[in-house]
Amino acid sequence: MNDLISAIATGSGAAGVAIVRMSGGDALGVARKMFSHKGDYFPNMMYPGVIDAGAFRDFGMCVYFRAPKSFTGEDVVELHCHGGTEIARGVLRRTLELGARLAERGEFTRRAYLNGKLSLSAAEGLGEMIAASSEAQVRAGYLLYSEKLTQLGARLQGKLTECLAQVDADLDYPEEDLDADSRGMIAARLDEAEGELAALVGQYAAGKKIRSGVRVALVGAPNAGKSSLLNALLGYERAIVSDVPGTTRDLNEGTISIEGVNFLLTDTAGLRESEDKVEREGVRRAREAIRGADVIVWLKDEAPAPEFPAGTPVITVGAKSDLTRRGDCDVVLSSRTGEGLEDLKKMLYEKGFGRENDNAFLLSERHYRAAQEALEAVRAARESVRSAPNELYAEDIRRAWRILGVISGETANERVIDEIFSKFCVGK
């Protein structure tokens, strides 16, 4: 695995700087053939000089990271040239001519994982940060990257290891008659593990919202002010606003960020019975948006409240406060003057997302499935620990231990590892 790989580590196109990264093999030897610095290369120091790409030269910088104190755990060299597609390609081409091969997708990070520099879930956190579409996703990805989830998994595996050690002691020394006391200890440890796993699984809903955004349906009768509210929240004219009821026939959408979390706003058609075929289709789509929403904003009027899905938070809004004011709503606002908009955003954040914390989030379906399966195994062991033979509940404990290892990569199979790193770009 220590063959020399090389790739452009920065984005394509014109820029101030581009970086060509090499890892493994004789990375420093290739750098010496291409870079004008003739003395020693001390690790972690940036050297200025001329980069010889064969077909052309460029003034740039070179930095050397000595194994194992590098990102990949191998010798790593970075050549910093001027940004520009052809400059970076030319420098990369020269590294390949001198013995490197082009890195595969995510191969630098994969080598870091295989060399024990980071766990599999930390690598996934790095991927989340790179692909983030919101500040919240960056923050949650960093928690993964900083090994929060791996540390939790290791702590839970430690509890399960204690349980298995006690089972082994009971089997090895049956004459000591420790079984009753040890089962009580094992039950207590399994209770602790079950509580932590249940809390972790419960974080998945928040993790999905961090990744995909919070879906908000703006709902009300025709001419209730939904389109005006959408425009006011977005800060630009996204939807057509008219005094004519029924102007909105289709769904208008836009995205805002509240405290770093993306909120996907949908302006729906006014809810009413209509003989107009197009308007009826708009109302049908509105009801679909309501069913799929994480939070509903209902612009209240004199008509009875529609039937909303059970469990979906609803914020009632008294709109057009510059014309008339209602006292029976969660928030009173005016899309024209801006009154109440910040209060509405706070409510959207609290009801639609909740509160961020420094705990690990389950951002991926893979992590969720593993945590859920580990929880089920722990619960199975907990239910049988008082009466079943030691060998039976111990197998459930071992199953939970193995599943937790899948999260960190300790027990993950090659197919899972390949799938994860195939999502990375070349150069990372």
CSV table of C-alpha atoms in Angstrom, one decimal:
chain,number,residue,atom,x,y,z
A,1,MET,CA,0.0,0.0,0.0
A,2,ASN,CA,3.1,2.3,0.3
A,3,ASP,CA,3.3,2.9,-3.4
A,4,LEU,CA,3.5,6.6,-4.3
A,5,ILE,CA,0.2,8.3,-5.1
A,6,SER,CA,-0.3,11.9,-6.4
A,7,ALA,CA,-3.3,14.1,-7.1
A,8,ILE,CA,-4.4,17.8,-7.2
A,9,ALA,CA,-5.8,18.5,-3.8
A,10,THR,CA,-7.5,21.8,-4.6
A,11,GLY,CA,-10.5,22.7,-6.8
A,12,SER,CA,-10.2,23.2,-10.5
A,13,GLY,CA,-10.1,26.5,-12.2
A,14,ALA,CA,-8.3,29.8,-11.8
A,15,ALA,CA,-7.2,30.5,-8.2
A,16,GLY,CA,-4.4,32.1,-6.2
A,17,VAL,CA,-2.9,28.7,-5.3
A,18,ALA,CA,-3.1,25.1,-6.3
A,19,ILE,CA,-1.7,22.1,-4.4
A,20,VAL,CA,-0.4,18.9,-5.8
A,21,ARG,CA,-0.1,16.3,-3.0
A,22,MET,CA,2.0,13.1,-2.9
A,23,SER,CA,1.9,10.3,-0.3
A,24,GLY,CA,3.9,7.2,0.2
A,25,GLY,CA,6.9,5.7,-1.6
A,26,ASP,CA,9.7,8.1,-2.2
A,27,ALA,CA,7.6,11.3,-2.1
A,28,LEU,CA,10.6,13.4,-1.0
A,29,GLY,CA,12.8,11.9,-3.7
A,30,VAL,CA,10.3,13.0,-6.4
A,31,ALA,CA,10.1,16.4,-4.8
A,32,ARG,CA,13.9,16.8,-4.9
A,33,LYS,CA,13.8,16.2,-8.6
A,34,MET,CA,11.2,18.8,-9.2
A,35,PHE,CA,11.9,21.5,-6.7
A,36,SER,CA,14.9,23.9,-6.6
A,37,HIS,CA,15.6,23.7,-2.8
A,38,LYS,CA,19.0,21.8,-2.5
A,39,GLY,CA,19.5,21.6,1.3
A,40,ASP,CA,17.8,19.4,3.9
A,41,TYR,CA,14.0,19.3,4.0
A,42,PHE,CA,12.9,19.6,7.6
A,43,PRO,CA,9.4,18.4,8.3
A,44,ASN,CA,6.5,20.8,8.6
A,45,MET,CA,8.5,23.7,7.1
A,46,MET,CA,7.5,25.6,3.9
A,47,TYR,CA,10.3,26.2,1.4
A,48,PRO,CA,10.1,28.7,-1.5
A,49,GLY,CA,11.6,27.9,-4.8
A,50,VAL,CA,11.1,26.9,-8.4
A,51,ILE,CA,8.9,23.9,-9.4
A,52,ASP,CA,10.1,22.2,-12.6
A,53,ALA,CA,7.1,20.6,-14.4
A,54,GLY,CA,9.2,19.5,-17.3
A,55,ALA,CA,7.3,21.5,-20.0
A,56,PHE,CA,7.4,24.7,-17.9
A,57,ARG,CA,8.6,26.2,-14.5
A,58,ASP,CA,6.7,28.0,-11.8
A,59,PHE,CA,7.7,29.7,-8.6
A,60,GLY,CA,6.0,28.1,-5.6
A,61,MET,CA,6.4,26.4,-2.3
A,62,CYS,CA,7.2,22.9,-1.0
A,63,VAL,CA,6.3,21.3,2.4
A,64,TYR,CA,7.3,17.9,3.6
A,65,PHE,CA,5.4,15.9,6.3
A,66,ARG,CA,7.4,12.9,7.7
A,67,ALA,CA,5.7,9.6,8.5
A,68,PRO,CA,4.0,8.9,10.8
A,69,LYS,CA,3.2,12.5,11.7
A,70,SER,CA,1.2,13.3,8.6
A,71,PHE,CA,-2.4,13.1,7.6
A,72,THR,CA,-2.0,9.7,5.9
A,73,GLY,CA,0.6,8.3,8.3
A,74,GLU,CA,3.1,8.1,5.3
A,75,ASP,CA,5.7,10.5,4.0
A,76,VAL,CA,3.6,13.3,2.4
A,77,VAL,CA,4.9,16.2,0.1
A,78,GLU,CA,2.8,19.1,-1.1
A,79,LEU,CA,3.8,21.3,-4.0
A,80,HIS,CA,2.1,24.7,-3.9
A,81,CYS,CA,2.0,26.3,-7.4
A,82,HIS,CA,0.1,29.2,-8.8
A,83,GLY,CA,-3.6,28.4,-9.3
A,84,GLY,CA,-4.8,27.6,-12.8
A,85,THR,CA,-5.9,24.4,-14.5
A,86,GLU,CA,-2.9,23.9,-16.8
A,87,ILE,CA,-0.3,24.8,-14.1
A,88,ALA,CA,-1.6,22.2,-11.6
A,89,ARG,CA,-2.1,19.6,-14.3
A,90,GLY,CA,1.4,20.1,-15.5
A,91,VAL,CA,2.9,19.7,-12.1
A,92,LEU,CA,0.8,16.6,-11.5
A,93,ARG,CA,1.8,15.1,-14.8
A,94,ARG,CA,5.5,15.5,-13.9
A,95,THR,CA,5.0,13.6,-10.6
A,96,LEU,CA,3.4,10.8,-12.6
A,97,GLU,CA,6.3,10.8,-15.0
A,98,LEU,CA,8.7,10.5,-12.1
A,99,GLY,CA,7.1,7.4,-10.7
A,100,ALA,CA,3.9,8.3,-8.8
A,101,ARG,CA,0.5,7.0,-9.9
A,102,LEU,CA,-2.8,8.9,-9.9
A,103,ALA,CA,-4.6,8.6,-6.6
A,104,GLU,CA,-8.1,7.1,-6.5
A,105,ARG,CA,-11.1,8.8,-5.0
A,106,GLY,CA,-10.6,9.3,-1.3
A,107,GLU,CA,-7.3,7.3,-1.3
A,108,PHE,CA,-5.4,9.8,0.9
A,109,THR,CA,-8.1,9.6,3.6
A,110,ARG,CA,-8.4,5.8,3.1
A,111,ARG,CA,-4.7,5.5,3.8
A,112,ALA,CA,-5.1,7.6,6.9
A,113,TYR,CA,-7.8,5.2,8.1
A,114,LEU,CA,-5.8,2.1,7.3
A,115,ASN,CA,-2.8,3.5,9.0
A,116,GLY,CA,-4.8,4.2,12.2
A,117,LYS,CA,-4.7,8.0,11.9
A,118,LEU,CA,-8.5,8.3,12.1
A,119,SER,CA,-11.5,6.0,12.4
A,120,LEU,CA,-14.0,5.2,9.7
A,121,SER,CA,-16.6,7.4,11.2
A,122,ALA,CA,-14.1,10.2,11.5
A,123,ALA,CA,-13.4,9.9,7.8
A,124,GLU,CA,-17.1,10.1,7.1
A,125,GLY,CA,-17.2,13.2,9.2
A,126,LEU,CA,-14.5,14.8,7.1
A,127,GLY,CA,-16.6,13.9,4.0
A,128,GLU,CA,-19.7,15.6,5.6
A,129,MET,CA,-17.7,18.7,6.2
A,130,ILE,CA,-16.4,18.8,2.6
A,131,ALA,CA,-19.9,18.2,1.2
A,132,ALA,CA,-21.7,20.5,3.7
A,133,SER,CA,-24.5,22.7,2.5
A,134,SER,CA,-25.0,24.4,5.8
A,135,GLU,CA,-22.9,25.6,8.8
A,136,ALA,CA,-24.8,23.1,11.0
A,137,GLN,CA,-23.6,20.2,8.8
A,138,VAL,CA,-20.0,21.5,9.0
A,139,ARG,CA,-20.3,21.5,12.8
A,140,ALA,CA,-21.9,18.1,13.0
A,141,GLY,CA,-19.3,16.7,10.6
A,142,TYR,CA,-16.5,18.1,12.7
A,143,LEU,CA,-17.9,16.3,15.8
A,144,LEU,CA,-17.6,13.1,13.8
A,145,TYR,CA,-14.2,14.0,12.5
A,146,SER,CA,-13.0,14.7,16.1
A,147,GLU,CA,-14.0,11.1,17.0
A,148,LYS,CA,-17.0,11.9,19.1
A,149,LEU,CA,-19.0,9.0,17.8
A,150,THR,CA,-16.0,6.6,17.8
A,151,GLN,CA,-15.3,7.5,21.5
A,152,LEU,CA,-18.9,6.8,22.4
A,153,GLY,CA,-18.8,3.5,20.6
A,154,ALA,CA,-15.6,2.5,22.4
A,155,ARG,CA,-17.0,3.4,25.7
A,156,LEU,CA,-20.1,1.3,25.1
A,157,GLN,CA,-17.9,-1.6,23.9
A,158,GLY,CA,-16.0,-1.3,27.1
A,159,LYS,CA,-19.2,-1.8,29.1
A,160,LEU,CA,-20.0,-4.8,27.0
A,161,THR,CA,-16.5,-6.2,27.4
A,162,GLU,CA,-17.0,-6.0,31.2
A,163,CYS,CA,-20.2,-8.1,30.8
A,164,LEU,CA,-18.5,-10.7,28.7
A,165,ALA,CA,-15.5,-10.9,31.1
A,166,GLN,CA,-17.9,-11.6,33.9
A,167,VAL,CA,-19.7,-14.3,31.9
A,168,ASP,CA,-16.4,-16.0,31.3
A,169,ALA,CA,-15.5,-15.8,35.0
A,170,ASP,CA,-18.8,-17.5,35.8
A,171,LEU,CA,-18.2,-20.3,33.3
A,172,ASP,CA,-14.5,-20.8,34.3
A,173,TYR,CA,-15.2,-20.9,38.1
A,174,PRO,CA,-18.7,-22.4,38.6
A,175,GLU,CA,-17.7,-23.5,42.1
A,176,GLU,CA,-17.5,-19.9,43.3
A,177,ASP,CA,-21.3,-19.5,42.9
A,178,LEU,CA,-20.9,-15.9,41.6
A,179,ASP,CA,-23.7,-16.2,39.0
A,180,ALA,CA,-26.5,-14.3,40.9
A,181,ASP,CA,-24.3,-11.3,41.7
A,182,SER,CA,-22.6,-11.2,38.3
A,183,ARG,CA,-26.0,-11.2,36.5
A,184,GLY,CA,-27.0,-8.2,38.6
A,185,MET,CA,-23.8,-6.4,37.6
A,186,ILE,CA,-24.3,-7.3,33.9
A,187,ALA,CA,-27.9,-6.1,34.0
A,188,ALA,CA,-26.8,-2.8,35.4
A,189,ARG,CA,-24.2,-2.4,32.6
A,190,LEU,CA,-26.7,-3.3,30.0
A,191,ASP,CA,-29.1,-0.7,31.4
A,192,GLU,CA,-26.5,1.9,31.0
A,193,ALA,CA,-25.6,0.8,27.5
A,194,GLU,CA,-29.3,0.7,26.5
A,195,GLY,CA,-29.9,4.3,27.7
A,196,GLU,CA,-26.9,5.7,25.8
A,197,LEU,CA,-27.8,3.8,22.6
A,198,ALA,CA,-31.4,4.9,22.8
A,199,ALA,CA,-30.3,8.6,23.2
A,200,LEU,CA,-27.9,8.1,20.2
A,201,VAL,CA,-30.7,6.7,18.0
A,202,GLY,CA,-32.9,9.6,19.1
A,203,GLN,CA,-30.3,12.0,17.6
A,204,TYR,CA,-30.9,10.6,14.1
A,205,ALA,CA,-34.0,12.9,13.4
A,206,ALA,CA,-31.9,15.9,14.2
A,207,GLY,CA,-29.0,14.5,12.1
A,208,LYS,CA,-31.3,14.1,9.1
A,209,LYS,CA,-32.5,17.7,9.4
A,210,ILE,CA,-28.9,18.9,9.6
A,211,ARG,CA,-28.1,17.1,6.4
A,212,SER,CA,-31.3,17.6,4.4
A,213,GLY,CA,-32.8,20.8,6.0
A,214,VAL,CA,-36.0,21.4,7.9
A,215,ARG,CA,-39.1,21.2,5.7
A,216,VAL,CA,-41.5,24.1,6.4
A,217,ALA,CA,-45.0,24.4,4.9
A,218,LEU,CA,-46.6,27.8,4.8
A,219,VAL,CA,-50.3,27.1,5.0
A,220,GLY,CA,-53.5,29.1,5.0
A,221,ALA,CA,-56.5,30.2,3.1
A,222,PRO,CA,-56.3,32.0,-0.3
A,223,ASN,CA,-54.9,35.6,0.1
A,224,ALA,CA,-53.8,34.9,3.7
A,225,GLY,CA,-50.3,36.3,3.0
A,226,LYS,CA,-48.3,33.1,2.5
A,227,SER,CA,-46.5,34.3,-0.7
A,228,SER,CA,-45.7,37.7,1.0
A,229,LEU,CA,-44.3,35.8,4.0
A,230,LEU,CA,-42.2,33.6,1.8
A,231,ASN,CA,-40.7,36.6,0.1
A,232,ALA,CA,-40.1,38.4,3.4
A,233,LEU,CA,-38.3,35.5,4.9
A,234,LEU,CA,-36.2,34.9,1.8
A,235,GLY,CA,-35.4,38.6,1.4
A,236,TYR,CA,-36.3,38.7,-2.3
A,237,GLU,CA,-39.3,38.3,-4.5
A,238,ARG,CA,-39.6,34.6,-5.0
A,239,ALA,CA,-43.4,34.3,-5.3
A,240,ILE,CA,-46.0,36.4,-7.1
A,241,VAL,CA,-48.0,38.4,-4.7
A,242,SER,CA,-51.5,39.6,-5.7
A,243,ASP,CA,-54.8,40.6,-4.0
A,244,VAL,CA,-56.6,38.1,-6.2
A,245,PRO,CA,-57.3,35.0,-4.1
A,246,GLY,CA,-55.9,31.7,-5.6
A,247,THR,CA,-52.9,33.3,-7.3
A,248,THR,CA,-50.6,30.6,-6.0
A,249,ARG,CA,-51.4,27.4,-8.0
A,250,ASP,CA,-48.2,25.5,-7.5
A,251,LEU,CA,-45.5,25.1,-4.8
A,252,ASN,CA,-43.0,28.0,-4.5
A,253,GLU,CA,-39.9,27.1,-2.6
A,254,GLY,CA,-36.9,28.8,-1.1
A,255,THR,CA,-34.2,28.2,1.6
A,256,ILE,CA,-33.1,30.2,4.5
A,257,SER,CA,-30.4,29.6,7.2
A,258,ILE,CA,-31.3,30.0,10.8
A,259,GLU,CA,-28.4,29.6,13.2
A,260,GLY,CA,-26.6,27.6,10.5
A,261,VAL,CA,-29.4,25.1,9.9
A,262,ASN,CA,-31.1,25.2,6.5
A,263,PHE,CA,-34.9,25.6,6.4
A,264,LEU,CA,-36.7,24.6,3.2
A,265,LEU,CA,-39.7,26.9,2.9
A,266,THR,CA,-42.7,25.9,0.7
A,267,ASP,CA,-45.4,28.4,-0.1
A,268,THR,CA,-48.5,26.3,-0.8
A,269,ALA,CA,-51.8,27.0,-2.6
A,270,GLY,CA,-54.6,28.4,-0.5
A,271,LEU,CA,-56.7,25.7,1.1
A,272,ARG,CA,-60.3,25.9,-0.2
A,273,GLU,CA,-62.8,24.0,-2.3
A,274,SER,CA,-62.7,25.0,-6.0
A,275,GLU,CA,-64.2,24.0,-9.3
A,276,ASP,CA,-61.0,25.1,-11.1
A,277,LYS,CA,-59.1,22.0,-12.1
A,278,VAL,CA,-55.7,23.7,-11.9
A,279,GLU,CA,-56.4,25.1,-8.4
A,280,ARG,CA,-57.6,21.8,-7.2
A,281,GLU,CA,-54.3,20.2,-8.2
A,282,GLY,CA,-52.5,23.1,-6.4
A,283,VAL,CA,-54.5,22.3,-3.2
A,284,ARG,CA,-53.7,18.6,-3.6
A,285,ARG,CA,-50.0,19.4,-3.8
A,286,ALA,CA,-50.3,21.7,-0.8
A,287,ARG,CA,-51.7,18.8,1.3
A,288,GLU,CA,-48.8,16.7,0.2
A,289,ALA,CA,-46.4,19.4,1.4
A,290,ILE,CA,-48.2,19.5,4.7
A,291,ARG,CA,-47.9,15.8,5.2
A,292,GLY,CA,-44.2,15.9,4.5
A,293,ALA,CA,-43.4,19.0,6.6
A,294,ASP,CA,-41.3,19.0,9.8
A,295,VAL,CA,-43.1,22.1,10.9
A,296,ILE,CA,-46.2,23.9,9.7
A,297,VAL,CA,-46.7,27.7,9.7
A,298,TRP,CA,-50.4,28.3,9.6
A,299,LEU,CA,-51.5,31.8,8.7
A,300,LYS,CA,-54.6,32.0,10.8
A,301,ASP,CA,-57.9,33.5,9.7
A,302,GLU,CA,-61.6,33.2,10.7
A,303,ALA,CA,-62.0,29.8,9.1
A,304,PRO,CA,-61.7,26.6,11.2
A,305,ALA,CA,-58.2,25.2,11.4
A,306,PRO,CA,-57.4,22.5,8.8
A,307,GLU,CA,-56.6,19.0,10.0
A,308,PHE,CA,-52.8,18.8,10.4
A,309,PRO,CA,-50.8,15.6,10.8
A,310,ALA,CA,-50.5,14.4,14.4
A,311,GLY,CA,-47.1,15.1,15.9
A,312,THR,CA,-46.1,17.8,13.5
A,313,PRO,CA,-45.4,21.1,15.3
A,314,VAL,CA,-47.7,24.0,14.1
A,315,ILE,CA,-46.9,27.7,14.5
A,316,THR,CA,-50.0,29.9,14.2
A,317,VAL,CA,-49.3,33.3,12.7
A,318,GLY,CA,-51.4,36.4,12.7
A,319,ALA,CA,-50.3,37.9,9.4
A,320,LYS,CA,-50.8,41.5,8.0
A,321,SER,CA,-50.4,43.1,11.5
A,322,ASP,CA,-50.0,46.5,9.8
A,323,LEU,CA,-53.7,46.1,8.7
A,324,THR,CA,-55.2,44.1,11.6
A,325,ARG,CA,-53.9,42.4,14.7
A,326,ARG,CA,-54.9,39.0,16.2
A,327,GLY,CA,-54.4,38.0,19.8
A,328,ASP,CA,-54.9,34.3,19.4
A,329,CYS,CA,-51.6,33.4,17.6
A,330,ASP,CA,-48.1,32.3,18.5
A,331,VAL,CA,-46.7,35.3,16.7
A,332,VAL,CA,-48.1,38.4,15.0
A,333,LEU,CA,-46.2,39.7,12.0
A,334,SER,CA,-46.2,41.9,9.0
A,335,SER,CA,-44.4,40.9,5.8
A,336,ARG,CA,-44.5,44.5,4.7
A,337,THR,CA,-42.9,46.1,7.8
A,338,GLY,CA,-40.9,43.1,9.0
A,339,GLU,CA,-42.5,43.1,12.4
A,340,GLY,CA,-42.4,39.6,14.0
A,341,LEU,CA,-40.2,38.0,11.4
A,342,GLU,CA,-37.3,37.4,13.8
A,343,ASP,CA,-39.7,36.0,16.4
A,344,LEU,CA,-41.0,33.6,13.7
A,345,LYS,CA,-37.5,32.5,12.8
A,346,LYS,CA,-36.7,31.7,16.5
A,347,MET,CA,-39.9,29.6,16.7
A,348,LEU,CA,-39.0,27.8,13.5
A,349,TYR,CA,-35.7,26.9,14.9
A,350,GLU,CA,-37.0,25.7,18.3
A,351,LYS,CA,-40.0,23.7,16.9
A,352,GLY,CA,-38.5,22.5,13.7
A,353,PHE,CA,-35.0,21.6,14.9
A,354,GLY,CA,-34.5,22.0,18.6
A,355,ARG,CA,-31.1,22.7,20.0
A,356,GLU,CA,-27.6,21.7,18.8
A,357,ASN,CA,-25.2,20.2,21.4
A,358,ASP,CA,-21.7,18.8,21.4
A,359,ASN,CA,-22.8,15.2,21.3
A,360,ALA,CA,-22.3,13.0,18.3
A,361,PHE,CA,-25.0,13.2,15.7
A,362,LEU,CA,-26.1,10.2,13.5
A,363,LEU,CA,-25.8,11.8,10.1
A,364,SER,CA,-25.9,8.7,7.9
A,365,GLU,CA,-28.2,5.8,7.4
A,366,ARG,CA,-25.3,3.5,8.0
A,367,HIS,CA,-24.6,4.8,11.5
A,368,TYR,CA,-28.3,4.8,12.3
A,369,ARG,CA,-28.8,1.2,11.3
A,370,ALA,CA,-25.8,0.1,13.3
A,371,ALA,CA,-26.8,2.0,16.4
A,372,GLN,CA,-30.4,0.6,16.1
A,373,GLU,CA,-29.2,-3.0,15.6
A,374,ALA,CA,-26.8,-2.6,18.6
A,375,LEU,CA,-29.7,-1.3,20.7
A,376,GLU,CA,-31.9,-4.2,19.8
A,377,ALA,CA,-29.1,-6.7,20.7
A,378,VAL,CA,-28.5,-5.0,24.0
A,379,ARG,CA,-32.2,-5.1,24.8
A,380,ALA,CA,-32.4,-8.8,23.9
A,381,ALA,CA,-29.5,-9.5,26.3
A,382,ARG,CA,-31.1,-7.3,29.0
A,383,GLU,CA,-34.4,-9.2,28.7
A,384,SER,CA,-32.8,-12.6,29.1
A,385,VAL,CA,-29.9,-11.9,31.5
A,386,ARG,CA,-32.0,-12.8,34.6
A,387,SER,CA,-33.1,-16.3,33.5
A,388,ALA,CA,-31.5,-17.5,30.3
A,389,PRO,CA,-28.3,-19.6,30.2
A,390,ASN,CA,-25.1,-17.5,30.2
A,391,GLU,CA,-24.2,-18.6,26.7
A,392,LEU,CA,-27.4,-17.3,25.2
A,393,TYR,CA,-27.4,-13.7,26.5
A,394,ALA,CA,-23.7,-13.5,26.0
A,395,GLU,CA,-24.2,-14.1,22.3
A,396,ASP,CA,-26.4,-11.0,22.1
A,397,ILE,CA,-23.8,-9.0,24.0
A,398,ARG,CA,-21.1,-10.1,21.5
A,399,ARG,CA,-23.4,-9.2,18.6
A,400,ALA,CA,-23.9,-5.7,20.0
A,401,TRP,CA,-20.1,-5.4,20.4
A,402,ARG,CA,-19.4,-6.3,16.8
A,403,ILE,CA,-22.1,-4.0,15.5
A,404,LEU,CA,-20.6,-1.0,17.4
A,405,GLY,CA,-17.3,-1.8,15.8
A,406,VAL,CA,-18.9,-1.3,12.4
A,407,ILE,CA,-19.4,2.4,13.2
A,408,SER,CA,-15.7,3.0,13.9
A,409,GLY,CA,-14.6,0.6,11.2
A,410,GLU,CA,-13.1,-1.9,13.6
A,411,THR,CA,-15.3,-4.6,12.3
A,412,ALA,CA,-16.5,-3.1,9.0
A,413,ASN,CA,-16.2,-5.2,5.9
A,414,GLU,CA,-14.4,-4.2,2.7
A,415,ARG,CA,-17.6,-3.4,0.8
A,416,VAL,CA,-18.6,-0.8,3.3
A,417,ILE,CA,-15.1,0.8,3.3
A,418,ASP,CA,-15.1,0.9,-0.5
A,419,GLU,CA,-18.5,2.5,-0.6
A,420,ILE,CA,-17.5,5.2,1.9
A,421,PHE,CA,-14.3,6.3,0.2
A,422,SER,CA,-15.8,6.2,-3.3
A,423,LYS,CA,-17.8,9.3,-2.3
A,424,PHE,CA,-14.7,11.4,-1.8
A,425,CYS,CA,-13.1,13.4,-4.5
A,426,VAL,CA,-9.7,12.6,-6.0
A,427,GLY,CA,-7.1,14.4,-3.9
A,428,LYS,CA,-8.7,13.9,-0.5
